mmCIF file of C-alpha atoms and ligand atoms in Angstrom:
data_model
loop_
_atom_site.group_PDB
_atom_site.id
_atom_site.type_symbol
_atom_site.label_atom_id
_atom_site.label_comp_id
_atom_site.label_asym_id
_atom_site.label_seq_id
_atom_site.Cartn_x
_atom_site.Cartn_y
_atom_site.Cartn_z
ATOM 1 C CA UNK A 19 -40.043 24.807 18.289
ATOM 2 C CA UNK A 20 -41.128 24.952 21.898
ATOM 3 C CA UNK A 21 -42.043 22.397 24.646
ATOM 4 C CA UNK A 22 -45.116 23.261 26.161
ATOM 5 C CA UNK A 23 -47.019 21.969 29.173
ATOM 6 C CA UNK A 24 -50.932 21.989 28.593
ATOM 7 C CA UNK A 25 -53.535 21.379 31.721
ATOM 8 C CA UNK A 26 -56.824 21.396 30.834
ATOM 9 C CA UNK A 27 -57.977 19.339 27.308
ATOM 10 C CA UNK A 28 -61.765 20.167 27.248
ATOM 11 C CA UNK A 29 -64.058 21.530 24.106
ATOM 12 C CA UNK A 30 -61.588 24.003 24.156
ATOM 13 C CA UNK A 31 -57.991 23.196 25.192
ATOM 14 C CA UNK A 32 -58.314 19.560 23.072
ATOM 15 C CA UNK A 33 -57.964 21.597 19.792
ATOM 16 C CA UNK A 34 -55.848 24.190 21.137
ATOM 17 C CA UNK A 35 -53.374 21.423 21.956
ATOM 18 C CA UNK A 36 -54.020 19.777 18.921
ATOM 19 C CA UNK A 37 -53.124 23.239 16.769
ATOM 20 C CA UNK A 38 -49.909 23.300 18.763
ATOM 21 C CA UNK A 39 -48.739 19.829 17.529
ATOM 22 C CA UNK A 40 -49.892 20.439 14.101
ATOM 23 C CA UNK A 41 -47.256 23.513 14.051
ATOM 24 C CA UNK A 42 -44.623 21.416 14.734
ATOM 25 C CA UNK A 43 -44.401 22.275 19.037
ATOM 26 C CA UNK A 44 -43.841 19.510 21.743
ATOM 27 C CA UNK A 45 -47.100 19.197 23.915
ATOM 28 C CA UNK A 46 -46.943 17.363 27.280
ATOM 29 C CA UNK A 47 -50.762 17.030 28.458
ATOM 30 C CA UNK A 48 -52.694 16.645 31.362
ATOM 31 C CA UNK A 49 -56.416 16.705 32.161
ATOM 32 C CA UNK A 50 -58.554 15.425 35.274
ATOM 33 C CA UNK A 51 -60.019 12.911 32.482
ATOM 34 C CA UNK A 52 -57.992 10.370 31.083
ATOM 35 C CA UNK A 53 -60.217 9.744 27.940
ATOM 36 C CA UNK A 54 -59.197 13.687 26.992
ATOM 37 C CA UNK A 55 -55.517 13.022 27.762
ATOM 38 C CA UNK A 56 -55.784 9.651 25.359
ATOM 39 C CA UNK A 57 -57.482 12.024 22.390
ATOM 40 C CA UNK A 58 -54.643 14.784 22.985
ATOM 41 C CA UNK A 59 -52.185 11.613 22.928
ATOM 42 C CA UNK A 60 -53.632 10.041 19.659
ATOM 43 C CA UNK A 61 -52.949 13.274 17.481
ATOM 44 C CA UNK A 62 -48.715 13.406 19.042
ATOM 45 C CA UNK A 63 -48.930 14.475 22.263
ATOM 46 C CA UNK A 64 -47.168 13.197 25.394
ATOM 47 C CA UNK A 65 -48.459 12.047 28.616
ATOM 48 C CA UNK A 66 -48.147 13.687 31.850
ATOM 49 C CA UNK A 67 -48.871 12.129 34.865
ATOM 50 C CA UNK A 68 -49.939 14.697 36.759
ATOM 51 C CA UNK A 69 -50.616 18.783 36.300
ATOM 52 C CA UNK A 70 -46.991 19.755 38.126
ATOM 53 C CA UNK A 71 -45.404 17.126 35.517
ATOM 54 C CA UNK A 72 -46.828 19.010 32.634
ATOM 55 C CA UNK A 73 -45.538 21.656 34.129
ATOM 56 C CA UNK A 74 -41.893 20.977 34.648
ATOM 57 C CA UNK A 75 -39.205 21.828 32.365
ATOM 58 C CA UNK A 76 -41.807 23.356 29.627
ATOM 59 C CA UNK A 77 -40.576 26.780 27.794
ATOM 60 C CA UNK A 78 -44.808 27.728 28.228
ATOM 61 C CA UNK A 79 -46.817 26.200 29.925
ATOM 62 C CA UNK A 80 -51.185 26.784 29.227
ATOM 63 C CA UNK A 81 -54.008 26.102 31.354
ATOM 64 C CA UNK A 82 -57.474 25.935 30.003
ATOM 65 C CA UNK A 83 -59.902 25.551 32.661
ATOM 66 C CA UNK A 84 -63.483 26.152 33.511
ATOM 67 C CA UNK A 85 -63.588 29.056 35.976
ATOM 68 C CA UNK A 86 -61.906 30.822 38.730
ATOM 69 C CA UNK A 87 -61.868 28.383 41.469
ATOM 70 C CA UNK A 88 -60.071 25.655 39.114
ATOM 71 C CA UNK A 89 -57.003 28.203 38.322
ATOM 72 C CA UNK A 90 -56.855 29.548 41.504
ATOM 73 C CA UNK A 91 -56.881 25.395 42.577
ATOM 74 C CA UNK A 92 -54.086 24.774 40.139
ATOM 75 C CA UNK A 93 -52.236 27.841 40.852
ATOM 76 C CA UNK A 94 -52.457 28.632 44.688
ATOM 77 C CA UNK A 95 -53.911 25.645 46.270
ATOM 78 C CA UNK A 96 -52.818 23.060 48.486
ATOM 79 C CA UNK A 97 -50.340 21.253 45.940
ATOM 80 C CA UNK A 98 -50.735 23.742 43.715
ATOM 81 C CA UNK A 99 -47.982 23.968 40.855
ATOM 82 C CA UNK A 100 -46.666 26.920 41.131
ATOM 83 C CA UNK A 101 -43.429 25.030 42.657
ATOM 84 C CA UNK A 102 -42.707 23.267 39.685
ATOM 85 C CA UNK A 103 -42.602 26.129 37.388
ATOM 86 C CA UNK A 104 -39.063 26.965 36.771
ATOM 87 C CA UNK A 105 -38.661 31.080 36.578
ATOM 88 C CA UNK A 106 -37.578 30.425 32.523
ATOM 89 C CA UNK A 107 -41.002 28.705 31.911
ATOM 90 C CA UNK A 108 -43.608 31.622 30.131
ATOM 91 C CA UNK A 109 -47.179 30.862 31.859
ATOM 92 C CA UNK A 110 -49.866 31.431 30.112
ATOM 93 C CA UNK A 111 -53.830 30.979 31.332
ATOM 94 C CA UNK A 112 -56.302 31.188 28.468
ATOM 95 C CA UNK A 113 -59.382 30.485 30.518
ATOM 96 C CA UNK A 114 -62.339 32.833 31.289
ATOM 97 C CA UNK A 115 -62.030 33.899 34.864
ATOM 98 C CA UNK A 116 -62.286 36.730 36.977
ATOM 99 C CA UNK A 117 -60.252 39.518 36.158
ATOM 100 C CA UNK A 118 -58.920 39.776 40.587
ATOM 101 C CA UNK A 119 -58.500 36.186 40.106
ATOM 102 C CA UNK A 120 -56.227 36.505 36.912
ATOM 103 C CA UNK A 121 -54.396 39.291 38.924
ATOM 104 C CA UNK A 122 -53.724 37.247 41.684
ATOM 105 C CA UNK A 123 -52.452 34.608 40.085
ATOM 106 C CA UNK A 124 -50.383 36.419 38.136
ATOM 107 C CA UNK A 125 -48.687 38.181 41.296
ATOM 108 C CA UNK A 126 -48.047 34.778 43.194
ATOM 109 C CA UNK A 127 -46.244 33.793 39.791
ATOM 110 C CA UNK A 128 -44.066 36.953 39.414
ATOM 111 C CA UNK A 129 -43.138 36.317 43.348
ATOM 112 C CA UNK A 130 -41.464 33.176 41.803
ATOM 113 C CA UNK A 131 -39.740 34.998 39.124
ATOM 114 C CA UNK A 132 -42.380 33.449 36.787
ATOM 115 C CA UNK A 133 -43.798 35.312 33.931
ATOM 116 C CA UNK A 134 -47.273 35.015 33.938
ATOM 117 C CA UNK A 135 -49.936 36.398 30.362
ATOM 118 C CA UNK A 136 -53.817 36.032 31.353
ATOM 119 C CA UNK A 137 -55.376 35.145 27.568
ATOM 120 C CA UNK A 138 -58.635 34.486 27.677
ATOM 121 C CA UNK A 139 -60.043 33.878 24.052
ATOM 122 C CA UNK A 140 -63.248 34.790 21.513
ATOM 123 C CA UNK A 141 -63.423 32.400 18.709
ATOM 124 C CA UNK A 142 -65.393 29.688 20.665
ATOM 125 C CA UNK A 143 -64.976 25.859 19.705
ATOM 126 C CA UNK A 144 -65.368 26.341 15.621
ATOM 127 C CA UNK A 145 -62.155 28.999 16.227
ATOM 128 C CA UNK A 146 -60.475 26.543 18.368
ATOM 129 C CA UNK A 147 -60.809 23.349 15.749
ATOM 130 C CA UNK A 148 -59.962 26.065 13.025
ATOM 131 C CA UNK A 149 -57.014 27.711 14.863
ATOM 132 C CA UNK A 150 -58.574 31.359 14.406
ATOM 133 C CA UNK A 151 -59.228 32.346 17.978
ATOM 134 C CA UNK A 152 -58.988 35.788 18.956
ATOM 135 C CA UNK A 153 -56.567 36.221 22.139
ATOM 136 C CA UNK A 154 -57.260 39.678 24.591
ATOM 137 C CA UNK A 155 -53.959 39.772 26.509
ATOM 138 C CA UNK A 156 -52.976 40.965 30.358
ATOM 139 C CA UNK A 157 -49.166 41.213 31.118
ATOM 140 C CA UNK A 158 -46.451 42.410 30.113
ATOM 141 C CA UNK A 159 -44.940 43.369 26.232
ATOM 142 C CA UNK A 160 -41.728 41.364 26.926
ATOM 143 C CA UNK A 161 -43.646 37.926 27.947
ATOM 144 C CA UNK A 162 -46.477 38.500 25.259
ATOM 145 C CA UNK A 163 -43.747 38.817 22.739
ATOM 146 C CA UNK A 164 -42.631 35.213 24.326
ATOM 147 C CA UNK A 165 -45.815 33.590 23.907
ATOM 148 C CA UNK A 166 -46.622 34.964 20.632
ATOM 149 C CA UNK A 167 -45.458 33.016 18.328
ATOM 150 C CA UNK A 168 -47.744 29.839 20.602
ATOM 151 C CA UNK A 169 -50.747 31.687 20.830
ATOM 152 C CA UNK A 170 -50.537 32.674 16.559
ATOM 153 C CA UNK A 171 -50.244 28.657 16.180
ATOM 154 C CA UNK A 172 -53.773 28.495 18.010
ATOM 155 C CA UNK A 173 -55.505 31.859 16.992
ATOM 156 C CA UNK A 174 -55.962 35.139 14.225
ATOM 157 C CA UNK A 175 -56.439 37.979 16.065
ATOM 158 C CA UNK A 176 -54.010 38.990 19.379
ATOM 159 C CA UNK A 177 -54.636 41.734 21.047
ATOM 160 C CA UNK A 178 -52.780 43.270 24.258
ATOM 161 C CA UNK A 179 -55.266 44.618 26.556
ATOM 162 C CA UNK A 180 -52.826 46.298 29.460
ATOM 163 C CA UNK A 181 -50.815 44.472 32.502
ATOM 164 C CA UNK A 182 -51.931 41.527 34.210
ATOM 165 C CA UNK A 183 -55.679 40.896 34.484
ATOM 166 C CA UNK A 184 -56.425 43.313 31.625
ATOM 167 C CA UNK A 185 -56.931 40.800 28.832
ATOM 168 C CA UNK A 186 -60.344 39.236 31.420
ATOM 169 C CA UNK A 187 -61.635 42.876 31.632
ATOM 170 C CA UNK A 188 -61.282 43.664 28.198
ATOM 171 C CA UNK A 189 -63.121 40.204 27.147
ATOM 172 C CA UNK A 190 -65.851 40.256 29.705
ATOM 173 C CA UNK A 191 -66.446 44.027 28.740
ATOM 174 C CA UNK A 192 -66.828 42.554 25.013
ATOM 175 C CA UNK A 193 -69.162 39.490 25.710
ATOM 176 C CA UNK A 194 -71.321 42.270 28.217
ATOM 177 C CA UNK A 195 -71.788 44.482 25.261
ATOM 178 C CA UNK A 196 -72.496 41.173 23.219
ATOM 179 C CA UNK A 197 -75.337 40.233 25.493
ATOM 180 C CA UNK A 198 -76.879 43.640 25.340
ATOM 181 C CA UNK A 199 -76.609 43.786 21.737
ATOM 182 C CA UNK A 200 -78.754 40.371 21.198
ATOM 183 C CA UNK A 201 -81.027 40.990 23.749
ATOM 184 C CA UNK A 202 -81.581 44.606 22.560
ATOM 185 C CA UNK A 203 -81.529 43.016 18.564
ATOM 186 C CA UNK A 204 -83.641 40.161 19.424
ATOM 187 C CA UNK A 205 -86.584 42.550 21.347
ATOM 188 C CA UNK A 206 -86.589 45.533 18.085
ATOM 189 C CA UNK A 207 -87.086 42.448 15.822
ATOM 190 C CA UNK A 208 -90.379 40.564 17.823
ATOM 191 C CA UNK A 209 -91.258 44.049 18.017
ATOM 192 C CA UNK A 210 -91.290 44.545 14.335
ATOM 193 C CA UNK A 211 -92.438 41.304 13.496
ATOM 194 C CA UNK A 212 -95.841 41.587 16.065
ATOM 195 C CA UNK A 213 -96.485 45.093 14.220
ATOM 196 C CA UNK A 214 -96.427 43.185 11.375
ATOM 197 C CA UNK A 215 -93.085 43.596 9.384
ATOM 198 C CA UNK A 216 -91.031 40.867 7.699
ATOM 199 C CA UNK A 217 -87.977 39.775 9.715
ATOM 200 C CA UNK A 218 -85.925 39.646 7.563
ATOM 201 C CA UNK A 219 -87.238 43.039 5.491
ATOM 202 C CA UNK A 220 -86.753 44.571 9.078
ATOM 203 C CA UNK A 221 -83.182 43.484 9.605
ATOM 204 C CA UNK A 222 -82.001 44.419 6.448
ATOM 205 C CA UNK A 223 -82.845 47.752 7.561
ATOM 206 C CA UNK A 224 -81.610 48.082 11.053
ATOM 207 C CA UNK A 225 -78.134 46.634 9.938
ATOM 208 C CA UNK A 226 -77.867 49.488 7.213
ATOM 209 C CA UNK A 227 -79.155 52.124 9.420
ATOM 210 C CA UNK A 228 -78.320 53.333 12.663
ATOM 211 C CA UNK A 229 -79.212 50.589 14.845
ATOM 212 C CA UNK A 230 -76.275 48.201 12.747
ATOM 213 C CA UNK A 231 -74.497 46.130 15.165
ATOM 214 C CA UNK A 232 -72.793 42.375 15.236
ATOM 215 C CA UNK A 233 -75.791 40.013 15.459
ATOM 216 C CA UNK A 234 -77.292 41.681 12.743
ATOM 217 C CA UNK A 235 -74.633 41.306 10.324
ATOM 218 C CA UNK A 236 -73.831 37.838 10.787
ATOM 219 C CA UNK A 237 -75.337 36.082 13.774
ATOM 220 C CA UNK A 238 -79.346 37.388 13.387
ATOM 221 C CA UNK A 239 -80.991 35.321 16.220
ATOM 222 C CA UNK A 240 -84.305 35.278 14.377
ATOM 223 C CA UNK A 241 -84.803 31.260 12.633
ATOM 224 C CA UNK A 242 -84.398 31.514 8.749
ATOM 225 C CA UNK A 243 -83.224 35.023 8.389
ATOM 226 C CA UNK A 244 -79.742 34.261 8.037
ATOM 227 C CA UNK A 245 -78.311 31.022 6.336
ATOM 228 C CA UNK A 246 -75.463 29.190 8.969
ATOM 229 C CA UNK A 247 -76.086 30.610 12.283
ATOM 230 C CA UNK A 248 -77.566 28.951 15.517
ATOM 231 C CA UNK A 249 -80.915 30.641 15.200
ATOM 232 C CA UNK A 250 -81.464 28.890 11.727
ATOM 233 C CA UNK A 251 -80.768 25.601 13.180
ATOM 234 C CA UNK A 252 -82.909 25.316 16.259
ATOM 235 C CA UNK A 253 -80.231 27.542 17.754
ATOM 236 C CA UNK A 254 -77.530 24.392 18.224
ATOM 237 C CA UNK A 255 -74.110 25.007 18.019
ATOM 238 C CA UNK A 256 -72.212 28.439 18.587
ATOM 239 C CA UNK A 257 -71.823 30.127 21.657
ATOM 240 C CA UNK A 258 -73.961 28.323 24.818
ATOM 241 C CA UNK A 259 -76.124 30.613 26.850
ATOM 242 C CA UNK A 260 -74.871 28.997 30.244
ATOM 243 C CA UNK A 261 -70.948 30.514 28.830
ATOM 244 C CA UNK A 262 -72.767 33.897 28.467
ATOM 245 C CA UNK A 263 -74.311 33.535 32.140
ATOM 246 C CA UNK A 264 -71.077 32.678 33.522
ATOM 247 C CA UNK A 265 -69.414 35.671 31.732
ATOM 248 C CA UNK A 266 -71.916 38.034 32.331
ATOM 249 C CA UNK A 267 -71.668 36.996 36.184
ATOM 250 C CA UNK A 268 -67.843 37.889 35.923
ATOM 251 C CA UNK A 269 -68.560 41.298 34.796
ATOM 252 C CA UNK A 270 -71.325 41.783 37.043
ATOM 253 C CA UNK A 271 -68.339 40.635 39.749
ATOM 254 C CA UNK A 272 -65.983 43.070 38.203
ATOM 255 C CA UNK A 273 -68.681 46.030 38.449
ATOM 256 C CA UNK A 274 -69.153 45.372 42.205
ATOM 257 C CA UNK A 275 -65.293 45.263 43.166
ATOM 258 C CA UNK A 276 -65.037 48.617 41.464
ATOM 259 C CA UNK A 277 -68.649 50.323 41.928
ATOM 260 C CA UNK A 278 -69.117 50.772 38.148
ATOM 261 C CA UNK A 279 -72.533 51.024 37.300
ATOM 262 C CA UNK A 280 -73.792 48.222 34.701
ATOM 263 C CA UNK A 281 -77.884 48.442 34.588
ATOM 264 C CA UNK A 282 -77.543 46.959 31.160
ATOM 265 C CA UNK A 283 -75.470 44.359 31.628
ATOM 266 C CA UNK A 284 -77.254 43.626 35.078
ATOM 267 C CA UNK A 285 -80.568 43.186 33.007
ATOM 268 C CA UNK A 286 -78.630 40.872 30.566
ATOM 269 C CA UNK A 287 -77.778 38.820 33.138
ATOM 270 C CA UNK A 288 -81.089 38.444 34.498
ATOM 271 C CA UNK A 289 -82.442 37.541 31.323
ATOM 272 C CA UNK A 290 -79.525 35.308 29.670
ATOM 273 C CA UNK A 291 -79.926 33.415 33.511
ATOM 274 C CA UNK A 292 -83.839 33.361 33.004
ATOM 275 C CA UNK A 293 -83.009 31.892 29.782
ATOM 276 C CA UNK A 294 -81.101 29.056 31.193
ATOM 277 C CA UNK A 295 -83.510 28.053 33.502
ATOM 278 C CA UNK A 296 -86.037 27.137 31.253
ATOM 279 C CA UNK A 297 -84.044 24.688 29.702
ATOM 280 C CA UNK A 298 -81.834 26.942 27.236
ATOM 281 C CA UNK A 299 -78.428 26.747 28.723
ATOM 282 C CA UNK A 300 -76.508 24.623 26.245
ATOM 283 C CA UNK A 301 -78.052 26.464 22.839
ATOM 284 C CA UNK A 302 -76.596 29.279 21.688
ATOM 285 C CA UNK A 303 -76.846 32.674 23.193
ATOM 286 C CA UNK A 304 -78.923 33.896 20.147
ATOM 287 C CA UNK A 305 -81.809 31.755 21.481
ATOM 288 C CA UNK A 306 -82.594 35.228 23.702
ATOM 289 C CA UNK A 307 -84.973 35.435 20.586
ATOM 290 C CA UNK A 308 -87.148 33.204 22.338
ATOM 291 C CA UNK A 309 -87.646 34.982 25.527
ATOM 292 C CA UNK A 310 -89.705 37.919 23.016
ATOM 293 C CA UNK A 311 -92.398 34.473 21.041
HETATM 294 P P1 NAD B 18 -64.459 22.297 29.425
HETATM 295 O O1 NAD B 18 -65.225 22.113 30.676
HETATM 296 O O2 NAD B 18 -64.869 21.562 28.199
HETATM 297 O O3 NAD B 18 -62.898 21.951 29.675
HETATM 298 C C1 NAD B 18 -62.215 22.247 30.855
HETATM 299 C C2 NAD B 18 -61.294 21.070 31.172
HETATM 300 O O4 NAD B 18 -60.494 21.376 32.312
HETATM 301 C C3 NAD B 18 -62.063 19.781 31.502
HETATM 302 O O5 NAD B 18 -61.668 18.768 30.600
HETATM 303 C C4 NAD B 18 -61.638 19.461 32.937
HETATM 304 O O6 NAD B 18 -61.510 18.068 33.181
HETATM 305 C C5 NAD B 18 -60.299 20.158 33.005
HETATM 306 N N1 NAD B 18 -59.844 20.467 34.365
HETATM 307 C C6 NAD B 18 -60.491 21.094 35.355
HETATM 308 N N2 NAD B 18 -59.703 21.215 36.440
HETATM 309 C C7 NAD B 18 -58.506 20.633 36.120
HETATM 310 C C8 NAD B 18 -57.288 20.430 36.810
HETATM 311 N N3 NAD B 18 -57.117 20.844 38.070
HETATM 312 N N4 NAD B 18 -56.291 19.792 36.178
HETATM 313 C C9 NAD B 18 -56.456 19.354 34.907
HETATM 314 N N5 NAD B 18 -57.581 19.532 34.195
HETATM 315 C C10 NAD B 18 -58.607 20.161 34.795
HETATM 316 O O7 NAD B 18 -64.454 23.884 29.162
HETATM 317 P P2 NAD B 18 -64.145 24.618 27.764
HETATM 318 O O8 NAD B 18 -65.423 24.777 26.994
HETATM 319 O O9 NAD B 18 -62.962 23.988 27.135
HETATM 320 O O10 NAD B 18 -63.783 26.081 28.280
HETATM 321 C C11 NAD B 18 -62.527 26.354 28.896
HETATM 322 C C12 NAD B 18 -62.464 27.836 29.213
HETATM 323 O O11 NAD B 18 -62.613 28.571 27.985
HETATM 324 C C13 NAD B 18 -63.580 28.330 30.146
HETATM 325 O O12 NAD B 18 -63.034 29.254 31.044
HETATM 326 C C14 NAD B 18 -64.588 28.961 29.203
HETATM 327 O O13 NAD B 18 -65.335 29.991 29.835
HETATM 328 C C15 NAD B 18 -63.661 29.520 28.130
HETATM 329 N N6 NAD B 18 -64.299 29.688 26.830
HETATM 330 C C16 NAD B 18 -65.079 28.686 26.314
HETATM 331 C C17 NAD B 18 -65.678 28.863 25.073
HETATM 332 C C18 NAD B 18 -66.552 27.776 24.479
HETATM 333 O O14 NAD B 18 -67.256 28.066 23.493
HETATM 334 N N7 NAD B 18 -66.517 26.559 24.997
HETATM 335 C C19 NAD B 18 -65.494 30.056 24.357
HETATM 336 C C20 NAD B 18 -64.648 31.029 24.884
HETATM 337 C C21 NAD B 18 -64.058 30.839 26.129
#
């Protein structure tokens, strides 16, 4: 079993940490909130007193964190950690964050002799609690073969995208293709419905012919279609519009350093960011329905 250092114990990392003591591993925790670092502690974990003490003398050590600027904080900053990492200790960063970011990182680790896997996950909260999330992986074979056996304690799926950075292109690429897929799912059906057809008649049909995608086989964002997904409970719970803003601006980021051209995921972005500012932001990202009433 493995010590492990874990920074960052929020809707995400608290159950991640939590699936890591349940499968027998030695967590040392830290978080900017001491009421997060007291839940982590009730369920076995240990107490660090600081981010570079979590991150001392660990076999892996994990960050979870909300965005770019708070890993590039932690990992580059004034004080940053990256001192206290011995060269034996297997980083790996599972939050969302720019895939330049995630590279840069990633170099100023392996200039230390540190091996460094960006792993950002799908699975949301429900797949954290459960231990099913789906990790897309940047870095190399020989340190994702290290962390494996950590990141199949906290998730299903693993996936290795390429080298370092890879595993934040390959996920925002996913969640842009999401968005379009909702947005374009959510405007056929308020089309069909104000020509007069049955949602749920109309769905049925799209997902068998060749407009099938995702949200029509198990998330449909139109209320009552489906039986346990957001849109059939006031679209609460799932996956928050505000996460699919903040994605979709990373990938709109990502397009710009590299000139690819994204008109559909540039329109997504507009929208799911319209969305949140009338008040939408923390329901789910199916609530795009709304937007076509
Ligand atoms: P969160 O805001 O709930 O948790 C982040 C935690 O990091 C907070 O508890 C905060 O106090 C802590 N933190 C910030 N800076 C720190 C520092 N320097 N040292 C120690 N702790 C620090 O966010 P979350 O929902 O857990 O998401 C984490 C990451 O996972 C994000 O990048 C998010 O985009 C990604 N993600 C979230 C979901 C989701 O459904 N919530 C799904 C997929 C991916």
């Amino acid at each position: 079993m493995a010590s492990v250092g874990f920074i960052g114990l929020g809707n995400m990392g608290g159950p991640m940490a939590a699936n890591l003591l349940a499968a027998g591993h030695a967590v040392r925790c830290f978080d900017l909130v001491p009421d997060l670092v007291a839940q982590s502690v009730a369920v076995g974990a240990q107490e660090a007193p600081s981010a570079a003490a979590a991150a001392t003398g660990v076999d892996v050590l994990i960050s979870m964190l909300p965005a770019s600027p708070h890993v590039e904080a932690l990992y580059l900053g004034e004080d940053c950690i990256l001192p206290a990492i011995d060269p034996s200790t297997l980083v790996i960063d599972s939050s969302t964050i720019s895939p330049s970011s995630a590279r840069k990182v990633a170099e100023a680790a392996a200039a230390r002799g540190v091996a460094m896997l960006d792993a950002p996950v799908s699975g949301g909260v429900g797949g954290a609690v459960a231990g099913t999330l789906t990790f897309i992986v940047g870095g190399t074979a020989d340190a994702l073969a290290r962390g494996r056996p950590l990141l199949e304690a906290m998730g299903g799926n693993i996936f290795h995208a390429g080298d370092a950075g890879a595993g934040q292109v390959a996920k925002i690429c996913n969640n842009m293709l999401l968005a379009v897929q909702m947005t374009g799912t959510a405007e056929a059906l308020a089309l069909g419905v104000q020509n007069g057809l049955d949602p749920a008649t109309l769905s049925e049909i799209m997902r068998k012919s060749s407009g099938g995608n995702w949200p029509l086989e198990v998330y449909n964002p139109w209320p009552g279609v489906m039986d346990g997904v957001p849109a059939s409970n006031d679209y609460d719970g799932g996956f928050l519009t505000r996460l699919m803003v903040k994605d979709l601006g990373l990938a709109m980021e990502a397009a710009l350093e590299t000139g690819a051209a994204t008109p559909m995921g540039a329109l997504a972005r507009s929208l799911y960011a319209g969305l949140a500012n009338q008040g939408l932001g923390d329901k789910d990202f199916s609530s795009i329905q709304k937007l076509f009433d």
